[in-house]
Tab-separated table of C-alpha atoms and ligand atoms in Angstrom:
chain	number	residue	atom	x	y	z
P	990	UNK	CA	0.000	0.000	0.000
P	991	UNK	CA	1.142	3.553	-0.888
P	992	UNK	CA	0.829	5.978	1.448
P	993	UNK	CA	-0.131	9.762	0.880
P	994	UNK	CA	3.416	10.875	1.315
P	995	UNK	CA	4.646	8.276	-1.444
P	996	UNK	CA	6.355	5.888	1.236
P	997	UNK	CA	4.873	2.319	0.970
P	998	UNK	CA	3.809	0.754	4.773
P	999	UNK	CA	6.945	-1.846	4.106
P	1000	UNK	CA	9.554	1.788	4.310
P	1001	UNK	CA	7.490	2.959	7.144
P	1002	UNK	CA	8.155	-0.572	8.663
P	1003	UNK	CA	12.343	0.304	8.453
P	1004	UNK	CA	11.737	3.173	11.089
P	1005	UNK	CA	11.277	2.106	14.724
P	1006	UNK	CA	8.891	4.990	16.694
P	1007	UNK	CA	9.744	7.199	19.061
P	1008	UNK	CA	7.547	4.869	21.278
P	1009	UNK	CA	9.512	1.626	20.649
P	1010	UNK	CA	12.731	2.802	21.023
P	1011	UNK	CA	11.772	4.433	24.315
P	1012	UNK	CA	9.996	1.045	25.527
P	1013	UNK	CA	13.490	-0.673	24.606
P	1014	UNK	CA	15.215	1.751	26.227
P	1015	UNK	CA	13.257	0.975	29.557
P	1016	UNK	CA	14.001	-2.360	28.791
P	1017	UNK	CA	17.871	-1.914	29.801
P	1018	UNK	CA	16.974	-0.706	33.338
P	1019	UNK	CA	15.765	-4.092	35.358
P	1020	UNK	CA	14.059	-1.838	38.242
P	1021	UNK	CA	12.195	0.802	35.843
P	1022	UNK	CA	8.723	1.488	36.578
P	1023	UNK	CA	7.725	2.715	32.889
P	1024	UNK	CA	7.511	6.554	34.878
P	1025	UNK	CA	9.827	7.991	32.945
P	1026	UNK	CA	8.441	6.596	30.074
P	1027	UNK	CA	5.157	8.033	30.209
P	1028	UNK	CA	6.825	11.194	30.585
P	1029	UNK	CA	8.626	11.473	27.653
P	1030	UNK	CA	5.087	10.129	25.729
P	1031	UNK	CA	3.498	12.783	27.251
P	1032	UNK	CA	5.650	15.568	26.440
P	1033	UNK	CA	5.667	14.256	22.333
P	1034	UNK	CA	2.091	14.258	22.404
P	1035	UNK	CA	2.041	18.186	23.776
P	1036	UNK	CA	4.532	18.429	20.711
P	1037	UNK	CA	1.730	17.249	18.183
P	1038	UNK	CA	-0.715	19.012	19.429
P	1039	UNK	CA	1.265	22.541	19.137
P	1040	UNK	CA	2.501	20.958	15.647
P	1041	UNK	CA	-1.049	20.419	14.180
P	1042	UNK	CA	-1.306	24.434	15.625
P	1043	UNK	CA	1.013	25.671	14.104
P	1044	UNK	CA	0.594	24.547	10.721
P	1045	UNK	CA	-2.322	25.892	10.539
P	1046	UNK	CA	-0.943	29.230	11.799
P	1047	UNK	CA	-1.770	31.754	9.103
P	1048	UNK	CA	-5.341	30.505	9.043
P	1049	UNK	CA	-7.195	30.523	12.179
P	1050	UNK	CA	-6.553	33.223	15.066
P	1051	UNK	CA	-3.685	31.499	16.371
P	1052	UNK	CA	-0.940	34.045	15.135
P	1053	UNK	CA	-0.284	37.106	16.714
P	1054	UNK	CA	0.122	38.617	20.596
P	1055	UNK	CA	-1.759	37.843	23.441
P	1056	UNK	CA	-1.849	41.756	24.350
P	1057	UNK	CA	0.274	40.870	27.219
P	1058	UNK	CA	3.908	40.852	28.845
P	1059	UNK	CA	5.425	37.742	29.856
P	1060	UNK	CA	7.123	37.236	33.240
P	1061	UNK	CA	10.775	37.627	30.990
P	1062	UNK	CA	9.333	41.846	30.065
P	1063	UNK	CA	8.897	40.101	26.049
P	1064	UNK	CA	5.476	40.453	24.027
P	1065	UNK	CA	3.712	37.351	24.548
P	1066	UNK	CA	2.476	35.832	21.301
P	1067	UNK	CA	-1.027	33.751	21.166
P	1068	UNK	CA	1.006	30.529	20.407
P	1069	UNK	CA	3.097	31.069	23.038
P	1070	UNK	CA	0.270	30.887	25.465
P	1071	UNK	CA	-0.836	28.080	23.500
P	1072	UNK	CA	1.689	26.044	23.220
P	1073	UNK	CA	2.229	26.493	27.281
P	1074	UNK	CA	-1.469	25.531	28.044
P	1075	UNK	CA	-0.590	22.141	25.759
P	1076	UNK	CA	2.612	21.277	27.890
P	1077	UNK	CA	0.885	21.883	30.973
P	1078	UNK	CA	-2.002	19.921	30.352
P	1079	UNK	CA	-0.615	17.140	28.716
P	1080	UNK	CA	1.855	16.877	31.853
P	1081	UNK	CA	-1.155	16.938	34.276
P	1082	UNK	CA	-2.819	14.523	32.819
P	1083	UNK	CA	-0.212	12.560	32.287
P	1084	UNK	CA	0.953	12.194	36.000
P	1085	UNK	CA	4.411	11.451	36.102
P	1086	UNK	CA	5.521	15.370	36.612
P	1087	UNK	CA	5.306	16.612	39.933
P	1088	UNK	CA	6.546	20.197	39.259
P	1089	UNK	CA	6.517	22.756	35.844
P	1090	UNK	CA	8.803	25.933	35.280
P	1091	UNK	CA	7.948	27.545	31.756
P	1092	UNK	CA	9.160	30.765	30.902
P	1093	UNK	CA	5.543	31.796	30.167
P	1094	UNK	CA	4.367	31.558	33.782
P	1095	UNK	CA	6.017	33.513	36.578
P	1096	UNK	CA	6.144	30.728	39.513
P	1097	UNK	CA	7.088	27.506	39.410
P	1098	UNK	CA	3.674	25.351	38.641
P	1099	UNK	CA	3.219	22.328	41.287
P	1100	UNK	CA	1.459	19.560	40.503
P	1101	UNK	CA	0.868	17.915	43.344
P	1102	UNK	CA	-2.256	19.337	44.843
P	1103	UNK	CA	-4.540	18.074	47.802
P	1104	UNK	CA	-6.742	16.076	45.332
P	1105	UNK	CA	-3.827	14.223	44.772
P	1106	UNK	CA	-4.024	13.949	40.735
P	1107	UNK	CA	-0.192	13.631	40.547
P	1108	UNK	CA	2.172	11.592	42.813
P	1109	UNK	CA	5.006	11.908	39.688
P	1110	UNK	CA	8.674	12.303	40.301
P	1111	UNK	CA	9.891	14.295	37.866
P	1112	UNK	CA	10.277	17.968	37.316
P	1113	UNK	CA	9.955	19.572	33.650
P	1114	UNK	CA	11.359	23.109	32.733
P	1115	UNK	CA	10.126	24.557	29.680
P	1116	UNK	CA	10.460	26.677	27.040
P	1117	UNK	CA	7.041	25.945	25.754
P	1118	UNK	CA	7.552	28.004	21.895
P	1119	UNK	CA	11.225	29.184	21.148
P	1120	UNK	CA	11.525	31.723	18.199
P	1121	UNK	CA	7.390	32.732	18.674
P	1122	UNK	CA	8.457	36.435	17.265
P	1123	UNK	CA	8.560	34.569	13.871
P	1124	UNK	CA	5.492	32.590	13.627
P	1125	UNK	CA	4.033	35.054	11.499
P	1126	UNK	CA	6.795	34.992	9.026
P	1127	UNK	CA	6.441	31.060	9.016
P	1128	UNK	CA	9.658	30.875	10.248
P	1129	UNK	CA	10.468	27.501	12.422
P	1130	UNK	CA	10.237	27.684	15.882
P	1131	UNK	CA	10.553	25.020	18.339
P	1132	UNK	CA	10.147	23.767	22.330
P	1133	UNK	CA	13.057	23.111	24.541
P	1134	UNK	CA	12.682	20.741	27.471
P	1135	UNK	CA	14.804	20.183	30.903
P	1136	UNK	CA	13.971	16.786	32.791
P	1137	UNK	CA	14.736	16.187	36.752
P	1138	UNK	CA	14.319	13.925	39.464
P	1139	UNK	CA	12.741	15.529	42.525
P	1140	UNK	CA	15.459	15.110	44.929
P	1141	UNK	CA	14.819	12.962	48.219
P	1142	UNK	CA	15.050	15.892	50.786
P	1143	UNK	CA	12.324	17.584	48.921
P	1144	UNK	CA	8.734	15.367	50.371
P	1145	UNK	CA	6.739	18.554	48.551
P	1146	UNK	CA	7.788	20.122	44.796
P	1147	UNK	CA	8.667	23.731	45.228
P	1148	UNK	CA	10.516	26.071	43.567
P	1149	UNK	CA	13.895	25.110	45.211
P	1150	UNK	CA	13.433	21.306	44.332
P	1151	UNK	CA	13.986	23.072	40.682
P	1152	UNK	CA	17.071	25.125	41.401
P	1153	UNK	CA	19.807	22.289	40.240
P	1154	UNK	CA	22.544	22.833	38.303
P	1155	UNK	CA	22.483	21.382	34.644
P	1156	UNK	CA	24.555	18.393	35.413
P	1157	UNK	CA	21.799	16.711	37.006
P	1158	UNK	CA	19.176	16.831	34.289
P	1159	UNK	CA	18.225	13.266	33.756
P	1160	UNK	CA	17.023	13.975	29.615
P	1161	UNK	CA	16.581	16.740	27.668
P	1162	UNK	CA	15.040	17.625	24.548
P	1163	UNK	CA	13.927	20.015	22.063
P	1164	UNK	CA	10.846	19.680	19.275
P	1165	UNK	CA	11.655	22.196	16.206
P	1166	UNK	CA	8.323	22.990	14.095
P	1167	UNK	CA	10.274	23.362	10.756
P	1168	UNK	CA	10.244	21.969	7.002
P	1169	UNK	CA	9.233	19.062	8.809
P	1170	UNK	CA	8.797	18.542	12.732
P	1171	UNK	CA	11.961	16.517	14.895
P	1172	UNK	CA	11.895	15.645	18.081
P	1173	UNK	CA	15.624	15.256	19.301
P	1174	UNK	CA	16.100	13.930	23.097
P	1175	UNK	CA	18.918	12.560	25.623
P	1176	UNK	CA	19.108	10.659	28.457
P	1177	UNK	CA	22.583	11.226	29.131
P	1178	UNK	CA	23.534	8.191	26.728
P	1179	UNK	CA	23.731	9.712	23.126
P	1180	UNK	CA	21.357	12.057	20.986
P	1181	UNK	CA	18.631	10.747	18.903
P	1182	UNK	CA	16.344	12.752	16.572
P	1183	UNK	CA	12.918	11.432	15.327
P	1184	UNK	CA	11.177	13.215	12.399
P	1185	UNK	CA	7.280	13.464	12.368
P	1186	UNK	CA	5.744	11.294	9.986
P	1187	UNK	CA	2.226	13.434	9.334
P	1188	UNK	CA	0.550	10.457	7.866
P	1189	UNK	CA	0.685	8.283	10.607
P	1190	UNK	CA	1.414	10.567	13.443
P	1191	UNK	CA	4.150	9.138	14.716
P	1192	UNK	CA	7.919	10.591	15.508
P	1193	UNK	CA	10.356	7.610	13.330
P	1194	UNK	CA	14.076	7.616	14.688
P	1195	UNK	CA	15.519	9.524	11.529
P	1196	UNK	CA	18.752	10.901	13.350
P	1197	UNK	CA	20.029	7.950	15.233
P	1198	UNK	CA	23.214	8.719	17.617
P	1199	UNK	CA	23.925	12.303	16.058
P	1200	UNK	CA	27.194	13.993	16.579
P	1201	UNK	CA	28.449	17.109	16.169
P	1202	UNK	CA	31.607	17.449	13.876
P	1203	UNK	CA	34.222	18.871	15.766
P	1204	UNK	CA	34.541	22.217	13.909
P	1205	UNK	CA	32.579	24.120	11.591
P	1206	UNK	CA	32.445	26.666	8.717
P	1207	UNK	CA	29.215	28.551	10.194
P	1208	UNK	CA	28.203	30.987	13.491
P	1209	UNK	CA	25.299	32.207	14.605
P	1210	UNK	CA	25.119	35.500	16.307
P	1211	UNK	CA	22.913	38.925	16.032
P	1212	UNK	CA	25.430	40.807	14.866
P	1213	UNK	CA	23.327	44.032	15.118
P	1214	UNK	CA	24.749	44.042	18.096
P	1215	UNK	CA	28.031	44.228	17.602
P	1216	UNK	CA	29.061	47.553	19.238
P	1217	UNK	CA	28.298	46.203	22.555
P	1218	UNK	CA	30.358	43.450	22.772
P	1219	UNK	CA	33.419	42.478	24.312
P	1220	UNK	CA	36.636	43.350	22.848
P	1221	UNK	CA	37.531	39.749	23.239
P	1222	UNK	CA	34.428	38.572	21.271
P	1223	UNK	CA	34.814	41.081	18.407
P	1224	UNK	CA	38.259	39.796	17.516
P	1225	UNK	CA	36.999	36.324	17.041
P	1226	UNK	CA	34.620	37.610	15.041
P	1227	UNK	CA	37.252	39.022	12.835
P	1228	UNK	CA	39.030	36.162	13.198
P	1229	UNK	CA	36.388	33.980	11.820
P	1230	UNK	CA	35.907	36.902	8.574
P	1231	UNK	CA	39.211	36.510	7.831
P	1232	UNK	CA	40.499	35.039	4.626
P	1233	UNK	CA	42.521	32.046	5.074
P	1234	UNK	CA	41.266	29.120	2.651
P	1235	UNK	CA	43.632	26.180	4.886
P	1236	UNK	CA	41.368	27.231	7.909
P	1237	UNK	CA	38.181	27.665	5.159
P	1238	UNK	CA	38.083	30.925	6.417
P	1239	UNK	CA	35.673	33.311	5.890
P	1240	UNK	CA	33.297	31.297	7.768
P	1241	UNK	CA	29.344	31.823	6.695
P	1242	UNK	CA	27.211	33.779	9.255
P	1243	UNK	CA	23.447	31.796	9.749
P	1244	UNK	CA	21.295	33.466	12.348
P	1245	UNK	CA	17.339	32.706	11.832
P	1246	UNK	CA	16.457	34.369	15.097
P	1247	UNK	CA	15.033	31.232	16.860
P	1248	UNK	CA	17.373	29.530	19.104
P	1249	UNK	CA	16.168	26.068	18.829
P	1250	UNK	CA	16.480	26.031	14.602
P	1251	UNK	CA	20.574	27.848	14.939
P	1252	UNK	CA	21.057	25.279	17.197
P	1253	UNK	CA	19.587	22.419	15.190
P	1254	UNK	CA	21.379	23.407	11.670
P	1255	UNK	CA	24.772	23.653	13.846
P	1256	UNK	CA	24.132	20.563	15.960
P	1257	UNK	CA	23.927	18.471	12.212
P	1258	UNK	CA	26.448	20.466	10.137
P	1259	UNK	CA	29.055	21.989	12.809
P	1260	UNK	CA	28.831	25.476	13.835
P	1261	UNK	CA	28.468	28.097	16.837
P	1262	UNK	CA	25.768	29.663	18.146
P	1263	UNK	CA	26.546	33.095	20.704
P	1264	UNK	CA	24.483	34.725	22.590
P	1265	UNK	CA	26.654	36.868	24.601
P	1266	UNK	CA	26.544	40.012	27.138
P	1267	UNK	CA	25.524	42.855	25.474
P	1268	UNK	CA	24.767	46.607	26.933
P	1269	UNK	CA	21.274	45.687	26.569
P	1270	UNK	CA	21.273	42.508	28.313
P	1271	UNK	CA	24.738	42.385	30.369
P	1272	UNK	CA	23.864	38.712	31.808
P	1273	UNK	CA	22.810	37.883	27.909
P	1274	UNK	CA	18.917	36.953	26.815
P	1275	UNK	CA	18.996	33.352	26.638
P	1276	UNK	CA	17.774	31.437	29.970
P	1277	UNK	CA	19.771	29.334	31.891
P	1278	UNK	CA	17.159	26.815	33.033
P	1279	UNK	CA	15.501	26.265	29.861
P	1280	UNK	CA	17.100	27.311	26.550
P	1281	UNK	CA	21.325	26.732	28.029
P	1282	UNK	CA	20.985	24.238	30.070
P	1283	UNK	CA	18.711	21.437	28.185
P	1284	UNK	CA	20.849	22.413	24.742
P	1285	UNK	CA	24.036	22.197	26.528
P	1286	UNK	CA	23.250	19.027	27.797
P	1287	UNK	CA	22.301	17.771	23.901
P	1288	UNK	CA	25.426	19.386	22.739
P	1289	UNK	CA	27.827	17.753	25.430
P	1290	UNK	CA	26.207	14.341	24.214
P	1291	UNK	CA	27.016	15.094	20.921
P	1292	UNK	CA	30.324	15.804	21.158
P	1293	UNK	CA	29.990	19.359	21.507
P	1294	UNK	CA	30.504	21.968	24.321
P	1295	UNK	CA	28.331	24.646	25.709
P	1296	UNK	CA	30.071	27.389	27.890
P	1297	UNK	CA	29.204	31.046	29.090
P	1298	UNK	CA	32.077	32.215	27.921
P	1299	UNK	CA	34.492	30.649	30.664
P	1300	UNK	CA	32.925	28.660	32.434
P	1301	UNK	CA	30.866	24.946	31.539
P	1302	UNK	CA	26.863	25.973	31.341
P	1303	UNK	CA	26.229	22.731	33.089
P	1304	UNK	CA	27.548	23.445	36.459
P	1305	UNK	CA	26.513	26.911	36.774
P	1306	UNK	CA	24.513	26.711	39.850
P	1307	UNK	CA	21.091	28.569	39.395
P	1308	UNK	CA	19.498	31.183	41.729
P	1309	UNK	CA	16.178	32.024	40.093
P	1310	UNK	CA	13.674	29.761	37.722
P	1311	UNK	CA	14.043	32.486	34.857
P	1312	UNK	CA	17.768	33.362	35.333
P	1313	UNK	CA	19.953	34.668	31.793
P	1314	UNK	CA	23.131	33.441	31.126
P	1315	UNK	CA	25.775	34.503	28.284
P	1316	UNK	CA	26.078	31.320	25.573
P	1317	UNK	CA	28.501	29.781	23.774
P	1318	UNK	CA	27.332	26.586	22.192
P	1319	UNK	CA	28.320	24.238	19.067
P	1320	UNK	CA	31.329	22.117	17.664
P	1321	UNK	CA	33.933	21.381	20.485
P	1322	UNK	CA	36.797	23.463	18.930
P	1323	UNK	CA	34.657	26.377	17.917
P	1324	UNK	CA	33.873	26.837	21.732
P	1325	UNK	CA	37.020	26.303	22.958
P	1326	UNK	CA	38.426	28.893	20.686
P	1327	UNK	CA	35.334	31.574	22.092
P	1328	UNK	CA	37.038	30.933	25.439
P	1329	UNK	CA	40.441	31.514	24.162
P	1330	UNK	CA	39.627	34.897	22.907
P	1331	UNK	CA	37.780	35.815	25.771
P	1332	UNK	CA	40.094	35.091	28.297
P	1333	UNK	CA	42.800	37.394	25.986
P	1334	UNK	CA	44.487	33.928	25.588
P	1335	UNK	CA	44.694	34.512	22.396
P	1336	UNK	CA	43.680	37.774	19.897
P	1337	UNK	CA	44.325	36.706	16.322
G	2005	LIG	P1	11.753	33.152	22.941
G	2005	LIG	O1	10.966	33.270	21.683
G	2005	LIG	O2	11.536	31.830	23.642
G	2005	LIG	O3	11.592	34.336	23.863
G	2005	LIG	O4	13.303	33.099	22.566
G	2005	LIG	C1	13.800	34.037	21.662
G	2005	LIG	C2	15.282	33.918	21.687
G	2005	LIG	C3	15.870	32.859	20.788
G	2005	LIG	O5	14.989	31.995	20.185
G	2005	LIG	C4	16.615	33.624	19.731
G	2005	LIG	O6	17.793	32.992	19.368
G	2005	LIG	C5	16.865	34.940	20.378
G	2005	LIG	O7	15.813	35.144	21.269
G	2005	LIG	C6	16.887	36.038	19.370
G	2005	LIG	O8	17.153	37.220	20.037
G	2005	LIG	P2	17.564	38.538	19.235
G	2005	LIG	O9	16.326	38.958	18.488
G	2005	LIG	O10	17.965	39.496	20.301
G	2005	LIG	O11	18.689	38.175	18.310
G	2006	LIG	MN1	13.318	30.820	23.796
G	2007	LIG	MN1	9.647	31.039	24.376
């Protein structure tokens, strides 16, 4: 049988789901209770349900702002609200989360309540929609997850219970809406990407065990910006537009604008992404909690680093759910060299 996308069912059949490979996962860890599991079904089913929204974006009243400010002082878009409502529901319902930061809600959310609908374990911090400012100009945008476990001392999930450092995220993941939709996850053993087959609605494991090449030829940064920024980070800019074909220098510059697809396109071709200190925003724009630390985690497992400049994203101890951090993130030696200049290591 032919399906509508022109694949028969037999070179569907060569692609094991997002669901199988998760269930096999499981498999490998004797005392597993299928918790963590559920979670991860959960949060791909949120990720359909924003998908089928947003491809229908430019049609219904789903594009456009809210009217309203976010918690993080930015314009809130409809499908940001949206796509927040989706992940919260589908993690309520699904009962294995016990507490929910999102950068669209100012507290942390708890799930546990006296009704007792949730006894879960885990916590989830979210960036429900990454990128939302270009929904209207059909422009992918994605969501960025942050897994936990709620640690022992904590018998109730509050805000603290969320405050660990990125080393102890047990999985991490991000879902980017684009030409088509991926979901790409860790557990701490390797990165896997799963592409959204429309006709079936299911994520197939496309991407299996990515890794990042060591260097690249592109970086992403807003370069608008470039007045404000450190001396040391405006000679490796220079560096990088400099002529020298045995380095491939010039390197290309590819900056969409929404975190999640720079990070994807460098993540599977080599590159940098920066989001540094600027005048504007000294401590940078990105968030530690859910845009650095998830992607950092994804990019270690690759092969990859992720650093604020000089020091290792992942054990930057947070203070606050929505907390900034500078970001360097990408191919191992393109990081590494960020650091260099930085530190005044090095300046050509
Ligand atoms: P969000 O839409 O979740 O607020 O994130 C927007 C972020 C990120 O996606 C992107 O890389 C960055 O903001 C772009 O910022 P500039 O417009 O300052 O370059
Ligand atoms: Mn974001
Ligand atoms: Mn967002």
């Amino acid at each position: 049988m032919i399906m509508e996308n022109g694949l028969s069912v037999s070179d569907l059949a060569q692609f094991e789901t997002l669901e199988q490979f998760i269930i096999e996962r499981e498999a490998n860890f004797p005392h597993s209770t299928g918790a963590f599991s559920r979670l991860l079904r959960d949060l791909s089913i949120a990720g359909k349900v924003v998908n089928r929204d947003m491809r229908r974006a430019g049609l219904v009243d789903i594009s456009g702002t809210t009217g309203e400010i976010n918690v993080q002082g930015e314009v809130q878009q409809k499908m940001d609200a949206l796509a927040h409502q989706e992940f919260v529901r589908a993690l309520r319902r699904g009962g294995e989360c016990c507490l929910i930061g999102s950068e669209e809600h100012a507290e942390a959310i708890p799930l546990r309540t006296n009704s007792g609908d949730s006894d879960g374990e885990y916590i989830v911090l979210l960036d429900p929609l990454d990128g939302s400012s270009n929904i209207e100009v059909n422009v992918s945008v994605g969501t960025i997850f942050s897994i936990y476990r709620l640690p022992e001392e904590f018998d109730e999930p509050e805000l603290d219970a969320a405050l660990q450092p990125g080393v102890q995220q047990v999985a991490a993941g991000y879902i980017v809406y684009g030409s088509s939709t991926m979901l790409v996850y860790t557990t701490g053993e390797g990165v896997n990407g799963f592409t959204l087959d429309p006709s079936i609605g299911e994520f197939l494991l496309s991407h299996p065990d990515i890794k990042i090449p060591k260097k690249g030829k592109q970086y992403s940064i807003n370069e608008g910006n470039y007045n404000s920024f450190d001396s040391g980070l405006k000679q490796y800019i220079k560096w990088m537009q400099q002529n020298d074909p045995d380095t491939s220098r010039p390197y290309s510059t590819r900056y969409i604008g929404s975190f999640v697809a720079d990070f994807h396109r460098n993540l599977l071709k080599g590159g940098l992404y920066i989001y540094p200190s600027t005048s504007k925003s000294p401590d940078g724009k990105l968030r530690l909690m859910y845009e650095a630390n998830p992607m950092a985690l994804i990019v270690e497992q690759a092969g990859g680093r992720a650093s604020d400049g000089r020091k290792r994203i992942l054990d930057k101890m947070p203070d606050r759910l929505h907390q900034r951090t500078p970001l360097y993130i990408g191919s191992d030696e393109m990081v590494k060299m960020a650091e260099e200049f930085l530190s005044g290591e090095r300046t050509r």
